[in-house]
Each structure stands twice: as C-alpha cells, then as structure tokens.
Amino acid sequence: MESTILLEVCRRVRSRIHAIAVAFAVVENSKTCFLTSDGSRMELAIVDRAIRAGTTIGPHRHEDRIEAAAPIRYGGTILGALIARWTVGTAHDLSRVGPMLGAVAAATAPVLWAADRAAPTGLGDNAERAAGDRAAR
C-alpha cells in the first residue's frame, strides 16, 4: 500500500513541477536504490549529494540534465531522497521547486518509514519490485 501511495505522489509532483521524472530513492545497507518513480530514467548520484548535504538541493544543471533532490528524514535519520529531473531546455520556472520538494519529502517521510517497516527484509526488496513494476509497463 505504501509503494502505491508513493507512486501516486511521484505522479502528482511530476505533473505539478513539469519534470520528466520524479522518484523516491532509499538508502539501505550503504546502497542507494529506487523505491518508486514516474517518468524517464533517473540517476542516483543526486541522492548521495543531497544526503551528504543534509538539505534540499534546488534545480541545477548537472551534466546533460537539470535535477533537484530533497532528503527524507524521519526520527532524526535520513531514509533517502525525493528526486526530480528535467531536460536542459525546460521552459518552466523552477524557482519554487526546491521548497516544494522539501515539503513533499517531509510529508511523505512517515509513509517511507512505514514501507521500510512493512517490508520483510527492508526497502531493498521493494525497490527491486518497483523496478520490475516499471519495466513491466
């Protein structure tokens, strides 16, 4: 149920911020993986940067894309990040994206935590299932 909620959040956020992709990524056993996403291909490097920074990284150009991320904290621990991606030529105003991602990350933290608690061996299994679900589409 939690992964369904998070997927719907990805869809709504993606539509609202005009991104080509939005995803929830989690860190488990020092490995970063996708939990759920909507849209095209994403890179995980932004997740590590957001976690190291401990704060939202607003939209910025990185290599051949524009990306942003907000770490997701629950109970004093960073569980992962909400990430978004745009094409370099986007015509949309992205100035409000950082605060929005931060707010959505805060609002969804309990759901992400519940997904971790519900999974028998943690989020890694859910992430593999989510990747399989995306591949099946």
C-alpha positions as a printed Julia matrix, in Angstrom:
137×3 Matrix{Float64}:
  0.0    0.0     0.0
  2.82   2.44    0.87
  4.5    2.0    -2.5
  1.17   2.75   -4.22
  0.88   5.98   -2.23
  4.46   6.97   -3.05
  3.93   6.25   -6.75
  0.86   8.5    -6.79
  2.89  11.21   -5.05
  5.55  10.88   -7.78
  2.89  11.24  -10.48
  1.32  14.31   -8.9
  4.61  16.04   -8.12
  5.9   15.33  -11.62
  2.81  16.92  -13.14
  2.93  19.91  -10.81
  6.62  20.75  -11.39
  6.68  19.81  -15.1
  9.5   17.3   -14.6
 10.32  14.46  -16.96
 10.83  12.19  -13.93
 10.3   12.1   -10.17
 11.41   9.3    -7.86
 11.78   8.18   -4.28
 15.18   6.69   -3.6
 16.22   5.0    -0.37
 19.47   4.07    1.29
 19.8    0.66    2.85
 23.0   -1.04    3.94
 25.0    1.82    2.37
 23.39   1.19   -1.02
 21.1    3.63   -2.79
 18.22   2.27   -4.84
 14.92   3.43   -6.29
 11.77   2.64   -4.35
  9.32   4.03   -6.89
  9.35   6.51   -9.75
  7.31   8.07  -12.5
  8.79   9.17  -15.79
 12.02   8.6   -17.62
 15.45   7.45  -16.48
 16.96   8.93  -13.32
 20.46   9.0   -11.87
 21.15   8.12   -8.23
 24.16  10.43   -7.77
 21.91  13.34   -6.74
 20.61  11.24   -3.83
 24.08  10.84   -2.37
 24.76  14.56   -2.79
 21.51  15.51   -1.04
 22.18  13.12    1.83
 25.74  14.4     2.3
 24.49  18.0     2.19
 21.62  17.18    4.55
 19.46  19.77    2.83
 17.4   20.29   -0.29
 19.37  20.81   -3.48
 17.38  23.07   -5.77
 17.18  22.59   -9.53
 20.58  22.94  -11.17
 22.34  21.74  -14.27
 24.41  18.6   -13.84
 25.98  17.12  -16.97
 23.17  16.67  -19.53
 20.22  17.29  -17.2
 18.64  19.56  -14.64
 17.98  17.84  -11.33
 16.92  18.53   -7.76
 16.6   16.5    -4.57
 15.3   16.73   -1.03
 16.48  14.37    1.7
 13.73  12.49    3.53
 14.18  12.48    7.31
 12.22  10.5     9.84
 13.04  10.17   13.52
 16.34  12.01   13.06
 17.52   9.63   10.34
 17.77  10.31    6.61
 15.91   7.46    4.89
 16.51   8.56    1.31
 15.52  11.37   -1.02
 12.83  12.64   -3.33
 14.47  13.47   -6.65
 13.33  15.19   -9.84
 14.76  15.65  -13.32
 14.1   17.99  -16.26
 15.55  18.35  -19.72
 18.18  21.05  -20.09
 15.92  23.13  -22.35
 12.93  23.29  -19.99
 10.92  26.48  -20.36
  9.24  26.21  -16.96
 10.03  28.38  -13.94
 11.74  26.06  -11.44
 12.3   28.66   -8.72
  9.71  27.14   -6.36
 10.67  23.51   -6.89
 13.19  23.26   -4.04
 10.76  24.28   -1.3
  8.05  22.07   -2.8
 10.31  19.01   -2.86
 11.31  19.73    0.75
  7.68  19.93    1.84
  6.71  16.75   -0.01
  9.74  14.93    1.43
  8.68  15.93    4.95
  5.06  14.94    4.35
  5.94  11.53    2.93
  8.61  10.59    5.48
  6.18   8.57    7.65
  4.97   6.67    4.57
  8.55   5.86    3.57
  9.29   4.72    7.13
  6.15   2.53    7.13
  7.22   0.98    3.82
 10.53   0.06    5.43
  8.79  -1.47    8.46
  6.33  -3.42    6.29
  8.99  -4.97    4.08
 10.27  -8.29    5.47
 13.9   -7.54    4.64
 13.77  -3.79    4.23
 13.27  -1.45    1.32
 15.76  -3.13   -0.99
 13.24  -5.84   -1.86
 10.55  -3.24   -2.51
 12.97  -1.29   -4.7
 13.64  -4.35   -6.82
  9.91  -4.99   -7.11
  9.3   -1.33   -8.02
 11.96  -1.53  -10.74
 10.3   -4.68  -12.04
  6.9   -2.97  -12.0
  8.3   -0.06  -14.03
  9.92  -2.45  -16.5
  6.6   -4.26  -16.96
  4.84  -1.02  -18.02
